[in-house]
mmCIF file of C-alpha atoms and ligand atoms in Angstrom:
data_model
loop_
_atom_site.group_PDB
_atom_site.id
_atom_site.type_symbol
_atom_site.label_atom_id
_atom_site.label_comp_id
_atom_site.label_asym_id
_atom_site.label_seq_id
_atom_site.Cartn_x
_atom_site.Cartn_y
_atom_site.Cartn_z
ATOM 1 C CA MET A 28 23.987 -13.006 -0.743
ATOM 2 C CA ALA A 29 23.020 -10.736 2.138
ATOM 3 C CA PHE A 30 21.260 -7.561 1.046
ATOM 4 C CA LYS A 31 21.062 -4.406 3.119
ATOM 5 C CA GLU A 32 17.694 -4.463 4.851
ATOM 6 C CA ARG A 33 15.429 -1.771 3.461
ATOM 7 C CA VAL A 34 11.678 -1.160 3.482
ATOM 8 C CA PHE A 35 9.669 0.176 0.539
ATOM 9 C CA SER A 36 5.930 0.675 0.172
ATOM 10 C CA GLY A 37 3.493 2.947 -1.646
ATOM 11 C CA VAL A 38 0.005 4.389 -1.553
ATOM 12 C CA GLN A 39 -1.898 5.637 -4.601
ATOM 13 C CA PRO A 40 -3.103 9.241 -4.665
ATOM 14 C CA THR A 41 -6.565 8.277 -5.836
ATOM 15 C CA GLY A 42 -8.588 10.201 -3.217
ATOM 16 C CA ASN A 43 -10.566 9.069 -0.168
ATOM 17 C CA LEU A 44 -7.692 7.658 1.907
ATOM 18 C CA HIS A 45 -9.429 5.342 4.328
ATOM 19 C CA LEU A 46 -9.132 3.266 7.465
ATOM 20 C CA GLY A 47 -8.107 0.211 5.402
ATOM 21 C CA ASN A 48 -5.115 2.070 3.955
ATOM 22 C CA TYR A 49 -4.284 3.291 7.451
ATOM 23 C CA LEU A 50 -4.496 -0.038 9.290
ATOM 24 C CA GLY A 51 -3.318 -2.254 6.433
ATOM 25 C CA ALA A 52 -0.372 -0.097 5.431
ATOM 26 C CA ILE A 53 0.353 3.279 7.056
ATOM 27 C CA THR A 54 0.458 2.107 10.707
ATOM 28 C CA LYS A 55 2.970 -0.556 9.632
ATOM 29 C CA PHE A 56 5.047 2.115 7.887
ATOM 30 C CA VAL A 57 5.225 4.048 11.137
ATOM 31 C CA ALA A 58 6.211 1.014 13.220
ATOM 32 C CA LEU A 59 8.899 -0.180 10.787
ATOM 33 C CA GLN A 60 10.775 3.112 10.771
ATOM 34 C CA GLU A 61 12.116 2.260 14.234
ATOM 35 C CA ARG A 62 14.075 -0.694 12.843
ATOM 36 C CA TYR A 63 14.734 -0.076 9.154
ATOM 37 C CA ASP A 64 15.687 2.488 6.542
ATOM 38 C CA CYS A 65 12.380 3.111 4.795
ATOM 39 C CA LEU A 66 11.122 4.650 1.568
ATOM 40 C CA TYR A 67 7.443 5.564 1.470
ATOM 41 C CA CYS A 68 6.162 6.571 -1.924
ATOM 42 C CA VAL A 69 3.050 8.306 -3.223
ATOM 43 C CA VAL A 70 2.612 6.197 -6.342
ATOM 44 C CA ASP A 71 1.191 8.669 -8.833
ATOM 45 C CA LEU A 72 2.352 6.655 -11.867
ATOM 46 C CA HIS A 73 0.110 3.855 -10.599
ATOM 47 C CA ALA A 74 -2.770 6.275 -10.057
ATOM 48 C CA ILE A 75 -2.957 7.211 -13.757
ATOM 49 C CA THR A 76 -3.536 3.594 -14.798
ATOM 50 C CA VAL A 77 -7.155 4.705 -14.414
ATOM 51 C CA TRP A 78 -8.268 8.220 -15.367
ATOM 52 C CA GLN A 79 -7.272 10.954 -12.899
ATOM 53 C CA ASP A 80 -8.381 14.551 -13.236
ATOM 54 C CA PRO A 81 -5.126 16.546 -13.736
ATOM 55 C CA ALA A 82 -6.618 19.383 -11.705
ATOM 56 C CA GLU A 83 -7.170 17.021 -8.727
ATOM 57 C CA LEU A 84 -4.094 14.751 -8.815
ATOM 58 C CA PRO A 85 -1.649 17.218 -7.172
ATOM 59 C CA ARG A 86 -4.039 17.683 -4.239
ATOM 60 C CA ALA A 87 -4.452 13.937 -3.842
ATOM 61 C CA THR A 88 -0.662 13.476 -3.943
ATOM 62 C CA ARG A 89 -0.207 16.098 -1.225
ATOM 63 C CA GLU A 90 -2.989 14.524 0.835
ATOM 64 C CA VAL A 91 -1.279 11.110 0.935
ATOM 65 C CA THR A 92 1.963 12.884 1.879
ATOM 66 C CA ALA A 93 0.095 14.719 4.647
ATOM 67 C CA ALA A 94 -1.298 11.371 5.866
ATOM 68 C CA PHE A 95 2.227 9.920 6.065
ATOM 69 C CA LEU A 96 3.474 12.923 8.030
ATOM 70 C CA ALA A 97 0.410 13.203 10.270
ATOM 71 C CA SER A 98 0.620 9.499 11.127
ATOM 72 C CA GLY A 99 4.162 9.987 12.427
ATOM 73 C CA ILE A 100 6.565 9.075 9.624
ATOM 74 C CA ASP A 101 9.766 11.040 10.119
ATOM 75 C CA ALA A 102 10.575 12.682 6.767
ATOM 76 C CA LYS A 103 14.088 13.584 7.879
ATOM 77 C CA LYS A 104 15.124 10.078 8.890
ATOM 78 C CA GLN A 105 13.115 8.240 6.250
ATOM 79 C CA ILE A 106 12.349 9.042 2.614
ATOM 80 C CA ILE A 107 8.909 10.303 1.583
ATOM 81 C CA PHE A 108 8.479 11.137 -2.107
ATOM 82 C CA ASN A 109 6.234 10.795 -5.128
ATOM 83 C CA GLN A 110 7.020 8.243 -7.782
ATOM 84 C CA SER A 111 6.917 10.474 -10.881
ATOM 85 C CA GLN A 112 9.845 12.545 -9.563
ATOM 86 C CA VAL A 113 12.176 9.543 -9.824
ATOM 87 C CA ALA A 114 12.259 8.492 -13.477
ATOM 88 C CA GLU A 115 14.169 5.282 -12.679
ATOM 89 C CA HIS A 116 10.895 3.604 -11.562
ATOM 90 C CA ALA A 117 9.521 3.798 -15.104
ATOM 91 C CA GLU A 118 12.879 2.902 -16.616
ATOM 92 C CA LEU A 119 13.247 -0.303 -14.597
ATOM 93 C CA ALA A 120 9.579 -1.132 -15.196
ATOM 94 C CA TRP A 121 10.328 -1.302 -18.930
ATOM 95 C CA VAL A 122 13.117 -3.801 -18.336
ATOM 96 C CA PHE A 123 10.699 -5.818 -16.178
ATOM 97 C CA ASN A 124 8.062 -5.690 -18.938
ATOM 98 C CA CYS A 125 10.617 -7.696 -20.870
ATOM 99 C CA VAL A 126 11.360 -10.093 -17.991
ATOM 100 C CA ALA A 127 7.827 -10.862 -16.735
ATOM 101 C CA ARG A 128 5.795 -13.351 -18.772
ATOM 102 C CA LEU A 129 2.340 -12.673 -20.185
ATOM 103 C CA GLY A 130 1.019 -15.767 -18.423
ATOM 104 C CA TRP A 131 2.099 -14.375 -15.048
ATOM 105 C CA LEU A 132 0.203 -11.133 -15.553
ATOM 106 C CA ASN A 133 -2.833 -13.000 -16.853
ATOM 107 C CA ARG A 134 -3.183 -14.594 -13.422
ATOM 108 C CA MET A 135 -3.378 -11.288 -11.511
ATOM 109 C CA THR A 136 -6.752 -11.180 -9.772
ATOM 110 C CA GLN A 137 -6.669 -7.429 -9.106
ATOM 111 C CA PHE A 138 -6.511 -6.736 -12.846
ATOM 112 C CA LYS A 139 -9.452 -9.059 -13.427
ATOM 113 C CA GLU A 140 -11.464 -7.313 -10.700
ATOM 114 C CA LYS A 141 -10.591 -3.783 -11.829
ATOM 115 C CA ALA A 142 -11.005 -4.457 -15.561
ATOM 116 C CA GLY A 143 -14.242 -6.391 -15.065
ATOM 117 C CA LYS A 144 -16.169 -6.917 -18.267
ATOM 118 C CA ASP A 145 -14.593 -3.869 -19.903
ATOM 119 C CA ARG A 146 -11.202 -5.538 -20.537
ATOM 120 C CA GLU A 147 -10.767 -4.220 -24.080
ATOM 121 C CA ASN A 148 -11.131 -0.642 -22.908
ATOM 122 C CA VAL A 149 -8.840 -0.459 -19.878
ATOM 123 C CA SER A 150 -5.349 1.017 -20.186
ATOM 124 C CA VAL A 151 -2.288 -1.073 -20.964
ATOM 125 C CA GLY A 152 -0.855 0.505 -17.814
ATOM 126 C CA LEU A 153 -3.496 -1.165 -15.638
ATOM 127 C CA TYR A 154 -2.434 -4.521 -17.038
ATOM 128 C CA ALA A 155 1.296 -3.850 -16.595
ATOM 129 C CA TYR A 156 0.768 -2.319 -13.118
ATOM 130 C CA PRO A 157 2.399 -5.235 -11.232
ATOM 131 C CA ASN A 158 5.613 -4.856 -13.270
ATOM 132 C CA LEU A 159 5.830 -1.195 -12.260
ATOM 133 C CA MET A 160 5.201 -2.222 -8.652
ATOM 134 C CA ALA A 161 8.080 -4.696 -8.893
ATOM 135 C CA ALA A 162 10.269 -1.883 -10.235
ATOM 136 C CA ASP A 163 9.224 0.453 -7.385
ATOM 137 C CA ILE A 164 10.454 -2.069 -4.852
ATOM 138 C CA LEU A 165 13.489 -3.450 -6.643
ATOM 139 C CA VAL A 166 14.907 -0.147 -7.861
ATOM 140 C CA TYR A 167 15.815 0.282 -4.169
ATOM 141 C CA ARG A 168 16.625 -3.429 -3.791
ATOM 142 C CA ALA A 169 14.184 -3.324 -0.865
ATOM 143 C CA THR A 170 13.970 -6.438 1.293
ATOM 144 C CA HIS A 171 10.684 -5.820 3.168
ATOM 145 C CA VAL A 172 7.353 -4.536 1.880
ATOM 146 C CA PRO A 173 4.495 -3.751 4.287
ATOM 147 C CA VAL A 174 1.156 -4.074 2.438
ATOM 148 C CA GLY A 175 -2.454 -5.077 2.911
ATOM 149 C CA GLU A 176 -3.577 -8.617 2.069
ATOM 150 C CA ASP A 177 -4.834 -7.499 -1.376
ATOM 151 C CA GLN A 178 -1.244 -6.904 -2.532
ATOM 152 C CA LYS A 179 0.038 -10.386 -1.662
ATOM 153 C CA GLN A 180 -0.188 -11.703 -5.213
ATOM 154 C CA HIS A 181 1.648 -8.678 -6.619
ATOM 155 C CA LEU A 182 4.443 -9.255 -4.107
ATOM 156 C CA GLU A 183 4.732 -12.867 -5.242
ATOM 157 C CA LEU A 184 5.055 -11.601 -8.808
ATOM 158 C CA THR A 185 7.775 -9.186 -7.691
ATOM 159 C CA ARG A 186 9.710 -12.110 -6.256
ATOM 160 C CA ASP A 187 9.236 -14.078 -9.495
ATOM 161 C CA ILE A 188 10.545 -11.145 -11.537
ATOM 162 C CA ALA A 189 13.563 -10.696 -9.247
ATOM 163 C CA GLN A 190 14.295 -14.412 -9.435
ATOM 164 C CA LYS A 191 13.978 -14.554 -13.225
ATOM 165 C CA PHE A 192 16.184 -11.491 -13.683
ATOM 166 C CA ASN A 193 18.813 -13.037 -11.403
ATOM 167 C CA THR A 194 18.666 -16.318 -13.349
ATOM 168 C CA ASP A 195 18.443 -14.931 -16.897
ATOM 169 C CA PHE A 196 21.346 -12.565 -16.330
ATOM 170 C CA ALA A 197 23.340 -14.732 -13.909
ATOM 171 C CA GLN A 198 26.485 -14.747 -16.046
ATOM 172 C CA SER A 199 26.404 -11.025 -16.653
ATOM 173 C CA ILE A 200 25.709 -10.292 -12.968
ATOM 174 C CA HIS A 201 28.735 -12.361 -12.079
ATOM 175 C CA ALA A 202 30.903 -10.870 -14.845
ATOM 176 C CA HIS A 203 30.159 -7.347 -13.605
ATOM 177 C CA GLY A 204 31.117 -8.238 -10.068
ATOM 178 C CA TYR A 205 27.605 -8.167 -8.542
ATOM 179 C CA GLY A 206 27.934 -11.605 -6.968
ATOM 180 C CA GLU A 207 25.410 -14.393 -7.342
ATOM 181 C CA ALA A 208 22.148 -12.441 -7.317
ATOM 182 C CA PHE A 209 21.505 -8.780 -8.097
ATOM 183 C CA PHE A 210 17.981 -8.374 -6.730
ATOM 184 C CA PRO A 211 16.752 -9.575 -3.323
ATOM 185 C CA LEU A 212 13.502 -11.536 -3.141
ATOM 186 C CA PRO A 213 11.502 -9.058 -1.047
ATOM 187 C CA GLU A 214 9.403 -10.296 1.873
ATOM 188 C CA PRO A 215 5.844 -9.057 2.245
ATOM 189 C CA ILE A 216 4.903 -7.866 5.737
ATOM 190 C CA ILE A 217 1.203 -8.682 6.089
ATOM 191 C CA GLN A 218 0.432 -9.005 9.791
ATOM 192 C CA GLY A 219 -2.120 -8.157 12.442
ATOM 193 C CA PRO A 220 -5.891 -8.226 12.776
ATOM 194 C CA ALA A 221 -6.658 -5.712 9.983
ATOM 195 C CA THR A 222 -4.727 -6.745 6.879
ATOM 196 C CA ARG A 223 -7.982 -6.705 4.924
ATOM 197 C CA VAL A 224 -10.458 -4.168 6.266
ATOM 198 C CA MET A 225 -13.881 -4.747 4.739
ATOM 199 C CA SER A 226 -16.590 -2.311 3.636
ATOM 200 C CA LEU A 227 -18.860 -1.116 6.450
ATOM 201 C CA ARG A 228 -21.849 -1.829 4.185
ATOM 202 C CA ASP A 229 -20.860 -5.278 2.924
ATOM 203 C CA GLY A 230 -18.558 -7.661 4.793
ATOM 204 C CA SER A 231 -17.659 -9.495 1.581
ATOM 205 C CA LYS A 232 -16.093 -6.455 -0.124
ATOM 206 C CA LYS A 233 -12.844 -4.752 0.806
ATOM 207 C CA MET A 234 -13.012 -1.165 2.055
ATOM 208 C CA SER A 235 -11.932 0.825 -0.976
ATOM 209 C CA LYS A 236 -11.338 4.367 -2.193
ATOM 210 C CA SER A 237 -13.349 3.906 -5.347
ATOM 211 C CA GLU A 238 -16.545 2.484 -3.763
ATOM 212 C CA PRO A 239 -19.297 5.015 -4.588
ATOM 213 C CA SER A 240 -20.952 4.879 -1.135
ATOM 214 C CA ASP A 241 -19.067 7.034 1.353
ATOM 215 C CA TYR A 242 -20.775 5.044 4.133
ATOM 216 C CA SER A 243 -18.715 2.013 3.105
ATOM 217 C CA ARG A 244 -15.513 3.538 4.480
ATOM 218 C CA ILE A 245 -14.080 5.777 7.172
ATOM 219 C CA ASN A 246 -11.970 8.436 5.492
ATOM 220 C CA LEU A 247 -8.913 9.689 7.338
ATOM 221 C CA THR A 248 -10.264 13.215 7.006
ATOM 222 C CA ASP A 249 -13.759 12.409 8.386
ATOM 223 C CA ASP A 250 -14.700 14.445 11.451
ATOM 224 C CA ALA A 251 -15.853 12.906 14.734
ATOM 225 C CA ASP A 252 -19.568 13.088 13.833
ATOM 226 C CA ALA A 253 -19.056 11.411 10.467
ATOM 227 C CA ILE A 254 -16.945 8.622 12.010
ATOM 228 C CA ALA A 255 -19.516 7.959 14.758
ATOM 229 C CA GLN A 256 -22.417 8.004 12.304
ATOM 230 C CA LYS A 257 -20.730 5.624 9.861
ATOM 231 C CA ILE A 258 -19.993 3.146 12.653
ATOM 232 C CA ARG A 259 -23.544 3.431 13.996
ATOM 233 C CA LYS A 260 -24.907 2.658 10.532
ATOM 234 C CA ALA A 261 -22.375 -0.117 9.797
ATOM 235 C CA LYS A 262 -24.068 -3.351 8.750
ATOM 236 C CA THR A 263 -24.240 -5.970 11.515
ATOM 237 C CA ASP A 264 -26.390 -8.972 12.383
ATOM 238 C CA PRO A 265 -28.885 -9.383 15.214
ATOM 239 C CA GLU A 266 -26.757 -11.782 17.324
ATOM 240 C CA PRO A 267 -24.710 -10.627 20.324
ATOM 241 C CA LEU A 268 -20.926 -10.735 19.896
ATOM 242 C CA PRO A 269 -19.408 -14.204 20.415
ATOM 243 C CA SER A 270 -16.864 -14.921 23.150
ATOM 244 C CA GLU A 271 -14.484 -16.860 20.889
ATOM 245 C CA GLU A 272 -12.904 -16.100 17.525
ATOM 246 C CA LYS A 273 -14.493 -19.169 15.930
ATOM 247 C CA GLY A 274 -17.887 -17.548 16.462
ATOM 248 C CA LEU A 275 -16.849 -14.725 14.090
ATOM 249 C CA GLU A 276 -16.165 -17.029 11.152
ATOM 250 C CA PRO A 277 -19.639 -17.061 9.616
ATOM 251 C CA ARG A 278 -20.197 -13.369 10.484
ATOM 252 C CA PRO A 279 -18.026 -11.206 8.182
ATOM 253 C CA GLU A 280 -19.428 -7.844 9.335
ATOM 254 C CA ALA A 281 -18.938 -8.637 13.026
ATOM 255 C CA ASP A 282 -15.480 -10.035 12.274
ATOM 256 C CA ASN A 283 -14.555 -6.836 10.442
ATOM 257 C CA LEU A 284 -15.607 -4.497 13.243
ATOM 258 C CA VAL A 285 -13.855 -6.609 15.867
ATOM 259 C CA GLY A 286 -10.700 -6.619 13.700
ATOM 260 C CA ILE A 287 -10.826 -2.821 13.354
ATOM 261 C CA TYR A 288 -11.213 -2.392 17.122
ATOM 262 C CA ALA A 289 -8.348 -4.830 17.787
ATOM 263 C CA ALA A 290 -6.005 -3.078 15.334
ATOM 264 C CA LEU A 291 -6.801 0.409 16.619
ATOM 265 C CA LYS A 292 -6.316 -0.669 20.227
ATOM 266 C CA GLY A 293 -3.260 -2.844 19.536
ATOM 267 C CA VAL A 294 -4.799 -6.013 20.998
ATOM 268 C CA SER A 295 -5.875 -9.375 19.549
ATOM 269 C CA LYS A 296 -9.409 -10.152 18.341
ATOM 270 C CA LEU A 297 -9.695 -12.583 21.227
ATOM 271 C CA GLY A 298 -8.836 -9.769 23.625
ATOM 272 C CA VAL A 299 -11.696 -7.715 22.165
ATOM 273 C CA LEU A 300 -14.125 -10.628 22.483
ATOM 274 C CA LYS A 301 -13.100 -11.152 26.102
ATOM 275 C CA GLU A 302 -14.187 -7.569 26.756
ATOM 276 C CA PHE A 303 -17.342 -7.421 24.600
ATOM 277 C CA GLY A 304 -18.363 -11.086 24.010
ATOM 278 C CA GLY A 305 -21.984 -11.814 24.907
ATOM 279 C CA GLY A 306 -22.838 -8.106 24.789
ATOM 280 C CA GLN A 307 -25.023 -6.218 22.329
ATOM 281 C CA PHE A 308 -23.623 -4.670 19.170
ATOM 282 C CA SER A 309 -24.857 -1.230 20.150
ATOM 283 C CA THR A 310 -22.535 -1.164 23.190
ATOM 284 C CA PHE A 311 -19.597 -2.371 21.123
ATOM 285 C CA LYS A 312 -20.315 0.117 18.342
ATOM 286 C CA THR A 313 -20.279 3.009 20.810
ATOM 287 C CA ALA A 314 -16.894 1.870 22.134
ATOM 288 C CA LEU A 315 -15.594 1.431 18.577
ATOM 289 C CA ALA A 316 -16.784 4.898 17.572
ATOM 290 C CA ASP A 317 -15.077 6.458 20.620
ATOM 291 C CA LEU A 318 -11.835 4.584 19.936
ATOM 292 C CA SER A 319 -11.890 5.480 16.224
ATOM 293 C CA VAL A 320 -12.451 9.159 16.951
ATOM 294 C CA ALA A 321 -9.689 9.157 19.568
ATOM 295 C CA LYS A 322 -7.197 7.511 17.195
ATOM 296 C CA LEU A 323 -8.124 9.049 13.841
ATOM 297 C CA GLY A 324 -9.319 12.495 14.951
ATOM 298 C CA PRO A 325 -5.835 13.919 15.634
ATOM 299 C CA ILE A 326 -4.477 12.471 12.371
ATOM 300 C CA GLY A 327 -7.292 13.984 10.307
ATOM 301 C CA ALA A 328 -6.833 17.352 12.049
ATOM 302 C CA GLU A 329 -3.076 17.326 11.419
ATOM 303 C CA MET A 330 -3.624 16.350 7.772
ATOM 304 C CA LYS A 331 -5.945 19.314 7.284
ATOM 305 C CA LYS A 332 -3.384 21.619 8.899
ATOM 306 C CA LEU A 333 -0.569 20.316 6.698
ATOM 307 C CA MET A 334 -2.724 20.633 3.584
ATOM 308 C CA GLN A 335 -2.860 24.375 4.172
ATOM 309 C CA ASP A 336 0.868 24.535 3.480
ATOM 310 C CA PRO A 337 1.413 22.919 0.057
ATOM 311 C CA VAL A 338 4.813 24.602 -0.257
ATOM 312 C CA TYR A 339 6.034 22.666 2.783
ATOM 313 C CA ILE A 340 4.578 19.389 1.500
ATOM 314 C CA ASP A 341 6.204 19.916 -1.903
ATOM 315 C CA SER A 342 9.544 20.565 -0.201
ATOM 316 C CA VAL A 343 9.252 17.242 1.676
ATOM 317 C CA LEU A 344 8.542 15.455 -1.622
ATOM 318 C CA ALA A 345 11.385 17.176 -3.474
ATOM 319 C CA ASP A 346 13.882 16.405 -0.714
ATOM 320 C CA GLY A 347 12.702 12.781 -0.557
ATOM 321 C CA ALA A 348 12.867 12.383 -4.342
ATOM 322 C CA ALA A 349 16.433 13.706 -4.451
ATOM 323 C CA ARG A 350 17.530 11.197 -1.799
ATOM 324 C CA ALA A 351 15.583 8.323 -3.385
ATOM 325 C CA GLN A 352 17.088 9.056 -6.773
ATOM 326 C CA VAL A 353 20.631 8.574 -5.532
ATOM 327 C CA ILE A 354 19.790 4.943 -4.671
ATOM 328 C CA ALA A 355 17.658 4.352 -7.770
ATOM 329 C CA ALA A 356 20.270 5.762 -10.148
ATOM 330 C CA GLU A 357 22.908 3.443 -8.724
ATOM 331 C CA THR A 358 20.633 0.426 -9.303
ATOM 332 C CA MET A 359 19.822 1.502 -12.865
ATOM 333 C CA LYS A 360 23.475 1.988 -13.701
ATOM 334 C CA ALA A 361 24.114 -1.603 -12.662
ATOM 335 C CA VAL A 362 20.996 -2.893 -14.449
ATOM 336 C CA LYS A 363 22.154 -1.251 -17.693
ATOM 337 C CA ASP A 364 25.542 -2.937 -17.409
ATOM 338 C CA ILE A 365 23.939 -6.274 -16.577
ATOM 339 C CA VAL A 366 21.434 -6.114 -19.458
ATOM 340 C CA GLY A 367 24.108 -4.924 -21.897
ATOM 341 C CA PHE A 368 23.093 -1.332 -22.642
ATOM 342 C CA VAL A 369 25.906 1.015 -23.670
ATOM 343 C CA ARG A 370 26.031 3.793 -21.064
ATOM 344 C CA ARG A 371 27.262 7.349 -21.268
HETATM 345 N N1 AQP B 418 -9.350 -2.522 2.752
HETATM 346 C C1 AQP B 418 -8.049 -2.598 3.004
HETATM 347 N N2 AQP B 418 -7.595 -3.234 4.108
HETATM 348 C C2 AQP B 418 -6.253 -3.300 4.388
HETATM 349 N N3 AQP B 418 -5.320 -2.739 3.595
HETATM 350 C C3 AQP B 418 -5.737 -2.079 2.478
HETATM 351 N N4 AQP B 418 -5.077 -1.428 1.511
HETATM 352 C C4 AQP B 418 -5.954 -0.945 0.601
HETATM 353 N N5 AQP B 418 -7.203 -1.261 0.965
HETATM 354 C C5 AQP B 418 -7.104 -1.981 2.128
HETATM 355 C C6 AQP B 418 -3.616 -1.272 1.486
HETATM 356 O O1 AQP B 418 -3.316 0.100 1.441
HETATM 357 C C7 AQP B 418 -2.108 0.283 0.708
HETATM 358 C C8 AQP B 418 -2.313 1.350 -0.306
HETATM 359 O O2 AQP B 418 -3.316 0.947 -1.215
HETATM 360 P P1 AQP B 418 -3.401 1.643 -2.623
HETATM 361 O O3 AQP B 418 -3.975 2.973 -2.499
HETATM 362 O O4 AQP B 418 -2.095 1.653 -3.265
HETATM 363 O O5 AQP B 418 -4.200 0.652 -3.495
HETATM 364 P P2 AQP B 418 -5.628 0.018 -3.474
HETATM 365 O O6 AQP B 418 -5.529 -1.352 -2.923
HETATM 366 O O7 AQP B 418 -6.068 0.101 -4.862
HETATM 367 O O8 AQP B 418 -6.531 0.924 -2.545
HETATM 368 P P3 AQP B 418 -8.081 0.943 -2.569
HETATM 369 O O9 AQP B 418 -8.433 1.795 -1.432
HETATM 370 O O10 AQP B 418 -8.693 -0.386 -2.580
HETATM 371 O O11 AQP B 418 -8.397 1.689 -3.907
HETATM 372 P P4 AQP B 418 -9.321 1.225 -5.130
HETATM 373 O O12 AQP B 418 -10.679 1.532 -4.721
HETATM 374 O O13 AQP B 418 -8.842 2.105 -6.244
HETATM 375 O O14 AQP B 418 -9.067 -0.226 -5.378
HETATM 376 C C9 AQP B 418 -1.744 -1.080 0.108
HETATM 377 O O15 AQP B 418 -0.720 -1.667 0.900
HETATM 378 C C10 AQP B 418 -3.009 -1.866 0.221
HETATM 379 O O16 AQP B 418 -2.760 -3.251 0.384
#
């Protein structure tokens, strides 16, 4: 069955939005709005799977919204909203809790990394997180999901859940006139030279919001001095830059910086090496700092401006939630019929 093409993706309001979120996700969101109907969600239900200060969460939610707007997402044409305003996400997630298998969730590497040795003490929500993510996407029957590399496994799980729902309820789907399959199997969009931006302090770790060292990441709200200083101090090795991509393979820090430059400039890594290969890191770092400031500076400035008008941001979220809910409610109505719930 052909599904209407639709894009969905989300970002957690967990503070410290960084260059990885921007290159891995937000720039893709901006590009895709030219071709698709898109829903971009501030996933606050996901955020509370680990403790969030209730006094800080609203600010963090507005900051992600400001980042979407400042990066160029058109809130009139597309839908920007926060997850907790559309109750259908949580409702469908419960149905998916009953579709997904324990063994599937046990394989999720992000849970293992985030829970670490403290497994007994983490929230049930952190464990069930991928089922909620599947619901976020499928409540809109979205067909395309732009994400960073770290979300690939969760997208595969989403496809498994969609497939199992379609199979388990095949007869009921058919009986209610929904054709052969109710949910699409959404495609991840993971492309480009910066699908996994690494920490500036350690090329083996992903750049992350929760890393204690602020020098590990470039925040979207960092000013020009902070950006330049963080790039100057970024870990590198003593060798000059190679002239071919193969030469980056054993050098994760160099590879990371070249990937960041390539993504910001919209060229390939090879293109960057053609320009800087054989040269010293210091020259490349200066060029990278200038490029980063030129690209991120205006976004950070616009975010700060938008953050001074929370009433406007809240109106964008409310408008987006109302439009999102129309689609989500229609899906849930069908899901209730398919599962066999008596509706009002
Ligand atoms: N380092 C990264 N490189 C490329 N893409 C990334 N993303 C996250 N980190 C990188 C992508 O950004 C989108 C939003 O991420 P999120 O906020 O929902 O979740 P996250 O992966 O938990 O973000 P962090 O920054 O890594 O937070 P913590 O520290 O809490 O784990 C997603 O599309 C993600 O792939």
